[in-house]
Coordinates of C-alpha atoms and ligand atoms in Angstrom, one line a residue:
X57 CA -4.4 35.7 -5.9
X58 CA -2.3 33.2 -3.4
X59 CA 0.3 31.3 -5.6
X60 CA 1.8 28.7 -2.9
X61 CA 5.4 27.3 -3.7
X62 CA 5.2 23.8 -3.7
X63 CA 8.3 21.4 -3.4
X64 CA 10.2 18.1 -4.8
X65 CA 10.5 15.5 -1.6
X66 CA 14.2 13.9 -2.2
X67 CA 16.6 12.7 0.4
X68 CA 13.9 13.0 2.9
X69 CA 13.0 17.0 3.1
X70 CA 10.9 19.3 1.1
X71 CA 13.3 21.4 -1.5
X72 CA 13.7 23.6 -4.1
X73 CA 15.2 22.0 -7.6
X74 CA 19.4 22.2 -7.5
X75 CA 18.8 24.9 -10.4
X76 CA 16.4 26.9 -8.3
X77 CA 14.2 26.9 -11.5
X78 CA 10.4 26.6 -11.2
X79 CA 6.9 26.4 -13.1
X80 CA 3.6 27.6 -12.5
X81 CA 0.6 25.3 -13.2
X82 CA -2.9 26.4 -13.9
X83 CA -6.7 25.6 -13.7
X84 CA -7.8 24.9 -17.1
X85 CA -11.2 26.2 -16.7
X86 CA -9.8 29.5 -15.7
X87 CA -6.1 30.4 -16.6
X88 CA -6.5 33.5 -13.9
X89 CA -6.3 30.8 -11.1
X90 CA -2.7 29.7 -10.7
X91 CA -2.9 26.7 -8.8
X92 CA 0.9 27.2 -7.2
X93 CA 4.6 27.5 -8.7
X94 CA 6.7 24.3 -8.7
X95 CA 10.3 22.9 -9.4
X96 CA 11.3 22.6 -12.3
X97 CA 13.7 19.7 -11.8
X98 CA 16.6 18.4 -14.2
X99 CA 19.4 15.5 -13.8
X100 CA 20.6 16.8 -10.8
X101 CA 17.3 16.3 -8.8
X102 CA 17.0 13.3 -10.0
X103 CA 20.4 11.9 -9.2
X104 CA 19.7 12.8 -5.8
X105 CA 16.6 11.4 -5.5
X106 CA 18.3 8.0 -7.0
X107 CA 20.7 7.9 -4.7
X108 CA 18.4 8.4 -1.4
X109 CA 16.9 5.6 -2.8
X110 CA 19.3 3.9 -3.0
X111 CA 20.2 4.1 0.6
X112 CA 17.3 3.0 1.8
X113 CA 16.3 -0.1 0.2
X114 CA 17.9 -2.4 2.5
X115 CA 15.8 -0.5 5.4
X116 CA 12.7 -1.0 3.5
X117 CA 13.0 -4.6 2.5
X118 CA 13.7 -5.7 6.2
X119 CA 10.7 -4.3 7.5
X120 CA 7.8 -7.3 7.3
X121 CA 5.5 -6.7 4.3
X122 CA 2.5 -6.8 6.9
X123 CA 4.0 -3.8 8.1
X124 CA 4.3 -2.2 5.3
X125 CA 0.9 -2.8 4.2
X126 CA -0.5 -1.4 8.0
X127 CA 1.6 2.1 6.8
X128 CA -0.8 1.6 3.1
X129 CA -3.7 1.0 4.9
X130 CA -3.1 4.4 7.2
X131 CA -2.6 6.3 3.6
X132 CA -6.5 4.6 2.8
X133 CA -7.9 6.2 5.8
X134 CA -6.0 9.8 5.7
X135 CA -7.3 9.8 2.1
X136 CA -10.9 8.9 2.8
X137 CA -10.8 12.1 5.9
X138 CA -9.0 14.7 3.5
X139 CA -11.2 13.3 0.2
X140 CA -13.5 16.4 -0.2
X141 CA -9.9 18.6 -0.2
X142 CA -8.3 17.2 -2.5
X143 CA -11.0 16.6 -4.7
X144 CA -11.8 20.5 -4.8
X145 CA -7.8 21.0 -5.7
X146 CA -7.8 18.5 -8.2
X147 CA -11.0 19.6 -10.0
X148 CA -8.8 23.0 -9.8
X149 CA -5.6 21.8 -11.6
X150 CA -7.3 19.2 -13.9
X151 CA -10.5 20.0 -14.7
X152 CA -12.8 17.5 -14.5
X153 CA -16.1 17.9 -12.6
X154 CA -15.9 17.3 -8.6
X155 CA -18.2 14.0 -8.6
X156 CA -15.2 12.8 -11.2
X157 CA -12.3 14.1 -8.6
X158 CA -14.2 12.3 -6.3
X159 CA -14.0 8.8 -8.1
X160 CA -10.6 9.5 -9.1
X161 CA -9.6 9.6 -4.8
X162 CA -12.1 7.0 -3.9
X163 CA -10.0 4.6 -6.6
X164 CA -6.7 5.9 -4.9
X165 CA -8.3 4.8 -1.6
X166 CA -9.7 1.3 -3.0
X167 CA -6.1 0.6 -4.1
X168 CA -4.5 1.4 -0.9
X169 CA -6.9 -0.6 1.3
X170 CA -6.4 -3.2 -1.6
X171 CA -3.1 -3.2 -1.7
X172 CA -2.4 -3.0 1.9
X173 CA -4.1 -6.3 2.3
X174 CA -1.6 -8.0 -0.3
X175 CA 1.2 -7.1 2.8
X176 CA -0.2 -10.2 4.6
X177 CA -0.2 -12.0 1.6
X178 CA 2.1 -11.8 -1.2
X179 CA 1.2 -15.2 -2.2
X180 CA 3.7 -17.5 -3.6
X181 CA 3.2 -21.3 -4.5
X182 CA 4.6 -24.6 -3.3
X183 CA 4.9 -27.1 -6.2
X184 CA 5.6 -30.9 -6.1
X185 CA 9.0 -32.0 -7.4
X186 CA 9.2 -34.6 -10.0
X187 CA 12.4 -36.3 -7.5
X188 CA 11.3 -37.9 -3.7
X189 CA 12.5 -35.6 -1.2
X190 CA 12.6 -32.3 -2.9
X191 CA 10.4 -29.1 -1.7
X192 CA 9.7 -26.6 -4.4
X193 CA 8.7 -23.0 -3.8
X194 CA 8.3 -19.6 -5.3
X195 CA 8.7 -16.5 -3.5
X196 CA 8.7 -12.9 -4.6
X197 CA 11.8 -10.7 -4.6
X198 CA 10.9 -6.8 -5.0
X199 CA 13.0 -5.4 -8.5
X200 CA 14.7 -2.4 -7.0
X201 CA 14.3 1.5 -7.5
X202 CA 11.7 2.1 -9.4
X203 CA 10.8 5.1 -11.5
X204 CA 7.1 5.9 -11.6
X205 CA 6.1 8.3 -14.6
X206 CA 2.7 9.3 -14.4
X207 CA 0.0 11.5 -17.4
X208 CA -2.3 14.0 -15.7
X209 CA -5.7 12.6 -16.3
X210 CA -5.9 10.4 -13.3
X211 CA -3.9 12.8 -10.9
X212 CA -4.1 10.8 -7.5
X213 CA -5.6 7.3 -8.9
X214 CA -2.6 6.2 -11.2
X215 CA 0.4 7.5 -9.1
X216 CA -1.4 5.0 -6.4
X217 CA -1.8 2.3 -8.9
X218 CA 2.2 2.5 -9.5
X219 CA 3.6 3.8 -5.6
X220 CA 1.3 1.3 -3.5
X221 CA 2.4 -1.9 -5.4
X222 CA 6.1 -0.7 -5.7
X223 CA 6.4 -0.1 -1.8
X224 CA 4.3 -3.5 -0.7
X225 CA 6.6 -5.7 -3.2
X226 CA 9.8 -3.8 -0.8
X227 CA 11.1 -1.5 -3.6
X228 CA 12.0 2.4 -3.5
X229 CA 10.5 4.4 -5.6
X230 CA 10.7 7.8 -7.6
X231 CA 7.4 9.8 -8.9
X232 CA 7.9 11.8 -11.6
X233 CA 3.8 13.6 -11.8
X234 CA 2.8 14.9 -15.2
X235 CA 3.2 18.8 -14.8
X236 CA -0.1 19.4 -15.7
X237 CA -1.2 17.7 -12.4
X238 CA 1.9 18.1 -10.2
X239 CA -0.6 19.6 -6.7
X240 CA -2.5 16.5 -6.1
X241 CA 1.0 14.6 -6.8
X242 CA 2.5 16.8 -3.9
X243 CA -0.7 15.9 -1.6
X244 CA -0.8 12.2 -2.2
X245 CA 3.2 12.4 -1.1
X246 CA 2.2 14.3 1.7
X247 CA -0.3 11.8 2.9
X248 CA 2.2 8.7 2.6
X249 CA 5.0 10.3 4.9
X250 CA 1.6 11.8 7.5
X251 CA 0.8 7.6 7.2
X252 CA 4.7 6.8 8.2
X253 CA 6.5 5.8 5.3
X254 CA 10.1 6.3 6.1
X255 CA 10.8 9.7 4.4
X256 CA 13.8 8.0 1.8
X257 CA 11.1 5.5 0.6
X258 CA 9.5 7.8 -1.5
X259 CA 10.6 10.2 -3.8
X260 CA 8.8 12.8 -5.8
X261 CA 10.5 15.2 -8.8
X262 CA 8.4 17.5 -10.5
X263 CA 9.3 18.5 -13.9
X264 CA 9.3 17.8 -17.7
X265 CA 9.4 14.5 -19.6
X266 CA 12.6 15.3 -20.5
X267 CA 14.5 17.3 -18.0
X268 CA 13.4 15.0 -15.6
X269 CA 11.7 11.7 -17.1
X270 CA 14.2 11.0 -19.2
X271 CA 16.9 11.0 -16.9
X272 CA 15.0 8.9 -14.8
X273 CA 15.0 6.3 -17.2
X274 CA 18.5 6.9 -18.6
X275 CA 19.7 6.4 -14.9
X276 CA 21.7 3.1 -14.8
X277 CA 20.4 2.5 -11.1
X278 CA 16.8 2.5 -12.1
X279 CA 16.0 -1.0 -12.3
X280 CA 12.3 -0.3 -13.1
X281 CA 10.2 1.8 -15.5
X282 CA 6.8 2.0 -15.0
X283 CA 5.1 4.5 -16.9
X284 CA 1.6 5.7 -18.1
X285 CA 1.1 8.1 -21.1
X286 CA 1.1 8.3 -25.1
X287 CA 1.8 5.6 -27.4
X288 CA 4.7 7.6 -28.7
X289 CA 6.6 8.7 -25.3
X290 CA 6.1 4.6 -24.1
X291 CA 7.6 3.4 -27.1
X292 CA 11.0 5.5 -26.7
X293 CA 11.0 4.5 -23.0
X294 CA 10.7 1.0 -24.2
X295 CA 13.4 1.1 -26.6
X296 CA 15.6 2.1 -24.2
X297 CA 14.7 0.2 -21.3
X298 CA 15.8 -2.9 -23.9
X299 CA 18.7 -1.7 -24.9
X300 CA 19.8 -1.6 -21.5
X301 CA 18.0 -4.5 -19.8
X302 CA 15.5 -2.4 -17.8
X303 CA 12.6 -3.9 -16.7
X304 CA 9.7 -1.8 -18.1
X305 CA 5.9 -1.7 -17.9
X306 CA 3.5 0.7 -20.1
X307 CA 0.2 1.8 -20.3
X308 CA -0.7 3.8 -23.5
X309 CA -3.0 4.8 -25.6
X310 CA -6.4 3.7 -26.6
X311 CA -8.8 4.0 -29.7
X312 CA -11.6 2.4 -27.6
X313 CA -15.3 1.6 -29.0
X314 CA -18.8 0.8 -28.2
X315 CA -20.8 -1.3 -30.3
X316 CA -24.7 -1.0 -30.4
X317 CA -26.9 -4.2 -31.8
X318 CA -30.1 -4.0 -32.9
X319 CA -31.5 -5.3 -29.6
X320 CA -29.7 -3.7 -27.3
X321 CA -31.6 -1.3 -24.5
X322 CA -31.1 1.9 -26.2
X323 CA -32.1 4.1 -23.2
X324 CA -29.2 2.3 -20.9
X325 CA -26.7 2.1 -24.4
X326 CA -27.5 6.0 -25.0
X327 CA -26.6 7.0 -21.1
X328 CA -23.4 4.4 -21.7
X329 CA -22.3 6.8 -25.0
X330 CA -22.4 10.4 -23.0
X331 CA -20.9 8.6 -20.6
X332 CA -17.8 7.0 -22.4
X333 CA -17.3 9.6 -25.0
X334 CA -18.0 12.6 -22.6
X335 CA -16.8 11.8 -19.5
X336 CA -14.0 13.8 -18.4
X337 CA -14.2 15.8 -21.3
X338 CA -12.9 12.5 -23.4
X339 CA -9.6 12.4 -21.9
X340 CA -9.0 8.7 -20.2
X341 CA -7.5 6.3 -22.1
X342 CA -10.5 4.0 -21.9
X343 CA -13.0 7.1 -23.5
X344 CA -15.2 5.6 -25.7
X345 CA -13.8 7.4 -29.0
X346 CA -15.8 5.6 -31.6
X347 CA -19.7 4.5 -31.5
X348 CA -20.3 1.4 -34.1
X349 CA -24.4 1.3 -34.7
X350 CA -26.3 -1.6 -36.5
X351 CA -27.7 0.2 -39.4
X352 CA -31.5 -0.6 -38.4
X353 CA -31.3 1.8 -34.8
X354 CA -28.4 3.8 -36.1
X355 CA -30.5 6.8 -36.7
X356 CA -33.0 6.4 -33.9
X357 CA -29.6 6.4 -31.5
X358 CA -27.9 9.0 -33.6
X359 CA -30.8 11.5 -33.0
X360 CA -31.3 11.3 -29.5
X361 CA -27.5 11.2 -28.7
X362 CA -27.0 14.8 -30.5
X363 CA -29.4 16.3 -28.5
X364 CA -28.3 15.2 -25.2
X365 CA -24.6 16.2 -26.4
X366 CA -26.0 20.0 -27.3
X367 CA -27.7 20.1 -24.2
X368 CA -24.7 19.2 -21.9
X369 CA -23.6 21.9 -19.6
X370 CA -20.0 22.9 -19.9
X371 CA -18.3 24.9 -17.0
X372 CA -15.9 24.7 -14.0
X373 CA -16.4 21.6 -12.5
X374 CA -16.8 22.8 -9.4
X375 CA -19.9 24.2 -9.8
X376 CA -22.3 21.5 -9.6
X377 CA -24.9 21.7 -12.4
X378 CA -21.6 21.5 -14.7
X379 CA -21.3 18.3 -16.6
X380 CA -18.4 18.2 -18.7
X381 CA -14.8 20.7 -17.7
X382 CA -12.3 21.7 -20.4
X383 CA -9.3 20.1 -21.6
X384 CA -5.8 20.4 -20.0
X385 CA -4.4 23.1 -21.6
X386 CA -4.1 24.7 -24.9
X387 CA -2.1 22.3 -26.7
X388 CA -4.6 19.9 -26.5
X389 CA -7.1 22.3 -27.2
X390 CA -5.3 23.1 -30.8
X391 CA -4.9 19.1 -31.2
X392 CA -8.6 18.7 -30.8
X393 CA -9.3 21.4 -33.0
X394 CA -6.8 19.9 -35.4
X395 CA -8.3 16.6 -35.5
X396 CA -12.0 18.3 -36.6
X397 CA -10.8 19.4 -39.7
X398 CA -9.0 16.3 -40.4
X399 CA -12.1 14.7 -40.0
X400 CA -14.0 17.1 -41.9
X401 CA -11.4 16.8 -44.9
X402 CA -11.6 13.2 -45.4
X403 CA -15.5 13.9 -45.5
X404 CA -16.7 13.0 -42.1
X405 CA -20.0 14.4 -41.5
X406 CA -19.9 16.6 -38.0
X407 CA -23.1 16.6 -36.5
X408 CA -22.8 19.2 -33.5
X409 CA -19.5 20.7 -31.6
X410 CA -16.0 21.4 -33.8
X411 CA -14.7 24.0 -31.9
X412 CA -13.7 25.2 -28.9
X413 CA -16.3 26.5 -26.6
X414 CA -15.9 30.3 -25.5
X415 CA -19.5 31.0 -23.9
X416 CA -19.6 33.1 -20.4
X417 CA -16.8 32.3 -18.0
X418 CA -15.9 28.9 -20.2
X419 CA -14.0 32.4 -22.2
X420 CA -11.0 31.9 -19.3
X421 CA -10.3 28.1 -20.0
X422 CA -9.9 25.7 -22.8
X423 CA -13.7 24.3 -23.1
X424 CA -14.3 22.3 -26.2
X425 CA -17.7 21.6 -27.7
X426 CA -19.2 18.3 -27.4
X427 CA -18.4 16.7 -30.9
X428 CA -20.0 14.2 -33.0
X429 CA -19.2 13.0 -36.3
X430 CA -21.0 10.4 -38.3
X431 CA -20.6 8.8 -41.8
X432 CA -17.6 7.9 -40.5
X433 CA -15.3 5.0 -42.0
X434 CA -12.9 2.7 -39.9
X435 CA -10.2 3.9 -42.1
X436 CA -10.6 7.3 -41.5
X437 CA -7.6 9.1 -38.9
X438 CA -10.7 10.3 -37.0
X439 CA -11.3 6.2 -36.4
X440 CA -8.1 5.6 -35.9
X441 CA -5.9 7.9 -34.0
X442 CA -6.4 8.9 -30.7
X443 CA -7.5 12.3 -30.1
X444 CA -8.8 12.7 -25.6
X445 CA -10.7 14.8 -26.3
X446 CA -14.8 14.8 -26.5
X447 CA -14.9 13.8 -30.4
X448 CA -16.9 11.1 -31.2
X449 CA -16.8 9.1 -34.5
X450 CA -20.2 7.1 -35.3
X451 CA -19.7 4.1 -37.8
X452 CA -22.7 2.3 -39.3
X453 CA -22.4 -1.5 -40.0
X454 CA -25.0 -4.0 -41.4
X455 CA -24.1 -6.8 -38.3
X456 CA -22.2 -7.8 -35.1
X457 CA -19.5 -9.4 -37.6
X458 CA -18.8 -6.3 -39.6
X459 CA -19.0 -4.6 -36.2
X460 CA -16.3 -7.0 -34.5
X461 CA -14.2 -6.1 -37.4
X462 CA -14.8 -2.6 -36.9
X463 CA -13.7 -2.5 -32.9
X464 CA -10.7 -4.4 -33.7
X465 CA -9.4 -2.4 -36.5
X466 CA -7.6 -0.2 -35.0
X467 CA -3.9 -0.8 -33.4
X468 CA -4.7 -0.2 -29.9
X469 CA -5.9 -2.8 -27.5
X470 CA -7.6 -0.9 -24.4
X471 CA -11.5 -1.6 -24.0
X472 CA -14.0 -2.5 -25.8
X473 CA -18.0 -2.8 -25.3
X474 CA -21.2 -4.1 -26.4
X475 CA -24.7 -3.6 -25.8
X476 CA -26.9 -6.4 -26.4
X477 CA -29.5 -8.5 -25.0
X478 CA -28.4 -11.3 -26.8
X479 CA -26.1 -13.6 -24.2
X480 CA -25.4 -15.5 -27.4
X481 CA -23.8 -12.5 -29.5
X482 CA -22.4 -11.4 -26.1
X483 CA -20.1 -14.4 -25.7
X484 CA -19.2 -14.3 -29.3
X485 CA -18.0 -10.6 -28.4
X486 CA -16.4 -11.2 -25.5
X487 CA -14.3 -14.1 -27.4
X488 CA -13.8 -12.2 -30.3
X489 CA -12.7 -8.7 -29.3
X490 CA -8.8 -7.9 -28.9
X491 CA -8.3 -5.4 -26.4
X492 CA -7.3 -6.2 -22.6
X493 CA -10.9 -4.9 -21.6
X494 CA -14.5 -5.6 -22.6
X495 CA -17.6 -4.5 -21.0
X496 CA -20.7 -6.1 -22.0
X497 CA -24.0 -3.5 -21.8
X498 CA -21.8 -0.8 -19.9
X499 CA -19.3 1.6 -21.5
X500 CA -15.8 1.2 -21.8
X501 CA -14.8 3.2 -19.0
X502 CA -15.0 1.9 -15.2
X503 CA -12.0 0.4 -14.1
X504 CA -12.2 -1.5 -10.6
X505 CA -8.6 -1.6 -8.7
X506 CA -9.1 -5.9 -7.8
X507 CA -9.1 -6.8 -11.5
X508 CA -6.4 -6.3 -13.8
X509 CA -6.3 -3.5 -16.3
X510 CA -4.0 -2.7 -19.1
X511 CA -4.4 -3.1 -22.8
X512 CA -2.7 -5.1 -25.8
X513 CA -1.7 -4.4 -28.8
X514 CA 0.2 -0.5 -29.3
X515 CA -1.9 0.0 -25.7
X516 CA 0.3 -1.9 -23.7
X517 CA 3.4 -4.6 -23.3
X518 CA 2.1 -7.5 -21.3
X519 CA 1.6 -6.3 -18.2
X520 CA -0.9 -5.4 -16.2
X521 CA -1.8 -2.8 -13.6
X522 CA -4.1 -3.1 -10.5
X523 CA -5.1 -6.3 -9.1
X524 CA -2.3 -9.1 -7.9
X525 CA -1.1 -8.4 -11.4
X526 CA 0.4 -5.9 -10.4
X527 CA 3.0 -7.5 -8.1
X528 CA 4.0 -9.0 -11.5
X529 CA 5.5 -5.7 -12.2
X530 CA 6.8 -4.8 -9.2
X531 CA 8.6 -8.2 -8.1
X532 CA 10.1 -10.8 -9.5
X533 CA 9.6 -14.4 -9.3
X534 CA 12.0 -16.4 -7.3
X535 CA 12.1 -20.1 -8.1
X536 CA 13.2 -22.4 -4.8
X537 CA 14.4 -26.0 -5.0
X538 CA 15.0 -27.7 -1.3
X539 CA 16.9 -30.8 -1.7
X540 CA 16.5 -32.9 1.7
X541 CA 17.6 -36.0 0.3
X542 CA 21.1 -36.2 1.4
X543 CA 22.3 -37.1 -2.2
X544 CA 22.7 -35.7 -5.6
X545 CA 19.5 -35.7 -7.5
X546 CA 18.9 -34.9 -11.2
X547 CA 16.0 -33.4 -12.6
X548 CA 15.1 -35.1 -15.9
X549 CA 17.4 -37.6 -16.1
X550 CA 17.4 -40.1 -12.6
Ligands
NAD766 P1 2.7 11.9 -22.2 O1 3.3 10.7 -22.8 O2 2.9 13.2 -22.9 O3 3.3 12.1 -20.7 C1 3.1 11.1 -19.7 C2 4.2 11.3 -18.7 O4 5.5 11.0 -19.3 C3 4.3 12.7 -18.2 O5 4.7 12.7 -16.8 C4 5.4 13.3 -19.0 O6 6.1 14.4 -18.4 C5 6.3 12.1 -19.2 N1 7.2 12.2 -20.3 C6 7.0 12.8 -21.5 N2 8.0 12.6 -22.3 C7 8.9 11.8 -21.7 C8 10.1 11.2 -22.0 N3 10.7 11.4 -23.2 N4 10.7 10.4 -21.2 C9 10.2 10.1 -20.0 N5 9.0 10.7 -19.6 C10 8.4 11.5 -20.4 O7 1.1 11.6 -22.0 P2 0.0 12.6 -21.4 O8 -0.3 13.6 -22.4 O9 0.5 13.1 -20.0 O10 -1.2 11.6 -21.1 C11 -2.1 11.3 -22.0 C12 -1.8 9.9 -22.6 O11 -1.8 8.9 -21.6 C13 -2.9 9.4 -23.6 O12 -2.3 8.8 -24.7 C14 -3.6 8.4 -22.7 O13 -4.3 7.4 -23.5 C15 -2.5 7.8 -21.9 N6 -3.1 7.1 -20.7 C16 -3.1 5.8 -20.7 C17 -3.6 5.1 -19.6 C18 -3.6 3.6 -19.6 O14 -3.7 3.0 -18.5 N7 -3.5 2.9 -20.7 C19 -4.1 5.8 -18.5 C20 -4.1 7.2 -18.6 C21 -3.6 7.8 -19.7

């Protein structure tokens, strides 16, 4: 079987890592398939790739930002020609089903043509002094080098969420993929420089977490962390960043429910529950990880969700009638597995799945069974930690207060749902829920690139990605006083 060498891009050319080292990276629905060897970069690499971007920020922040966005807006429309390719390869090295890979390209193509618009815009504001003759403005500066540090469930839609907003705000940048997902990472590079970025712009380094993400963020010329992973791995980046006055933005974790009322639509909350929980075999951050019923439909819902979790159709997701691929690799297959038997010892019912699933071809890859438990209490680890994987936790409560209580019991912040046809209990929700996102009669997943996402709580640190809040990440406000009064002036005090 082929096994292409794929590259780091630093200082402007395809290479090898400084050690010559390498890794091979896998399909997860078929360990046979080797999806292509890669570096396996360290410090070195990434003191390279600092200093190439070094060099060329001045370059970069000369050229107009309108400019810059026409070279983002290419990158949309390459991406929309190749989209069918590189769904196929990314279905290949992460696993989820092609109509998934799909969405997951299509929101890497929504962000470009997004954020290539903000180049002729950038907006800043003009405020009225409180002295005559005084014009106030705010423009925004970009930050610096930035270092990108990307998970692998989102292989081409959150690298463009972090590299299209760094370049239109006039900063370098430095990728460092997850190497679970490190092919689509190499194509989405590939496309930037076909577009015309100017080859030091951009940076990519394959490797670990911490042969090459940690230097990254150790590295006093990073100005900028943004990063996208676990709970744990954010926190550490965060207490470093501090320590050293980095400017850093995390997205993390998520413990993420829907809530089911009485009254809800329980045809359109059922498709919302395989969808959440099942999607991508569980793994996005915003995977709908706990179901909290009102006791009075609990059963009805219960009943009719196990059998349409049985019945789902596990498989490459390249095959078409497959509805739900495998997890990334083995580790999280054992965590899954792990978490099952926590459940079941602090007395969790399970109602279907538990184990991994080994049927036919699914032998050759790390399927997991669709799992439900129920008779499950907010206390529980099962209700608390997060697990990405497809493990579902149903909790029964008597009301929409107990079930408030419930969502927000948890210490992540992500997204949060509720089905109702109640605009009353709706509002009262949407109010009452703490997490950065709340669907109302949809599930919690579905993120849309012109509105802000990001989470509070252990999810997140105040920022958020996506949208023009993003810029807030990537830029940094500039305050501008004008004095044209030919005299001194003092604010606050003439
Ligand atoms: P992870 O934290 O293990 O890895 C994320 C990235 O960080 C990878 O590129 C990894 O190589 C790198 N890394 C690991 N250790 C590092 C270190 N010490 N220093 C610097 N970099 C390091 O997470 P993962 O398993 O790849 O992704 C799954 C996690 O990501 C889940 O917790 C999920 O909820 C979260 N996630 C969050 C969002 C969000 O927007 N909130 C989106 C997607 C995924």
């Amino acid at each position: 079987m082929a096994n292409p060498k794929f590259l780091n891009f630093i200082d402007g050319a395809w290479c090898s890592s400084k050690s010559g080292k390498t890794f091979s990276n896998i399909n997860p629905a078929n360990k046979d398939d080797i999806i292509g060897t890669f570096p396996a970069s360290d410090a070195q690499d990434v003191q390279k790739a600092v200093e190439s971007a070094a060099s060329s920020l001045e370059e970069w922040q000369k050229t107009p930002p309108p400019k810059r966005g026409e070279i983002l807006f290419r990158v949309g429309e390459i991406l929309q020609n190749r989209k069918e390719e590189l769904a196929q390869l990314m279905t290949r090295e992460m696993g989820k089903i092609l109509r998934e890979a799909r969405g997951d390209i299509q929101e890497a193509i929504d962000m470009a043509f997004y954020t290539a618009g903000e180049g002729r815009r950038l907006l800043g504001q003009t405020v009225p002094s409180e002295l005559p003759n005084k014009f106030c403005m705010t423009l925004r500066d970009p930050v610096g080098i930035c270092g990108l540090i990307t998970p692998w469930n989102f292989p081409m839609a959150i690298p463009s969420w972090k590299v299209f907003p760094a370049l239109i705000c006039a900063n370098t940048a430095i990728l460092k993929p997850a190497s679970d997902t490190p092919a689509s990472a190499t194509k989405f590079v590939e496309i930037l420089l076909e577009a015309g970025l100017p080859p030091k712009t951009l940076q990519l380094v394959h490797g670990t977490g911490p042969e090459v993400g940690t230097p990254l963020v150790k590295h006093p010329q990073i100005e900028l962390i943004s990063f996208t992973g676990s709970s744990q791995t954010g926190q550490e980046i965060a207490a470093y960043c501090s320590q050293h006055h980095k400017k850093v933005s995390l997205e993390m974790g998520g413990k993420n429910a829907q809530i089911v009322l009485e009254d809800a639509n329980l045809d359109l909350a059922l498709e919302g529950i395989v969808w959440g929980a099942f999607g991508t075999t569980g793994q996005r951050c915003t995977a709908s990880s706990r179901l909290i019923l009102q006791k009075k439909i609990a059963s009805e819902l219960t009943h009719r969700l196990l059998n349409r979790a049985k019945n789902l159709k596990l498989g490459s997701g390249l095959l078409s009638s497959t509805e739900m691929g495998p997890l990334i690799n083995q580790k999280q297959l054992e965590k899954v597995s792990e978490y099952v038997q926590i459940g079941q010892k602090e007395g969790a019912q399970l109602l279907t799945g538990g184990h991994p699933y080994r049927e036919g071809e699914c032998s050759k890859g790390f399927f997991f069974s669709p799992t439900i438990f129920t008779n499950v209490h907010s206390q529980m680890r099962i209700a608390q930690e997060e697990i990405f994987g497809p493990v579902l936790a149903i909790i029964e409560v008597e009301d929409i207060e107990e079930a408030i209580h419930v969502a927000n019991d948890t210490s992540y912040g992500l997204s949060l749902s509720i089905y109702t046809q109640d605009i009353n209990q709706a509002f009262h929700a949407i109010r009452a829920f703490k997490s950065g996102i709340v669907y109302v009669n949809a599930p919690t997943i579905g993120a849309e690139v012109q509105l802000p996402f990001g989470g509070i709580k252990h999810t997140g640190n105040g920022h958020r990605e996506a949208a023009q809040t993003a810029l807030d990440i990537f830029s940094e406000w500039k305050t501008v006083f004008i004095d044209h009064s030919g005299r001194l002036q003092k604010a606050q005090i003439d």
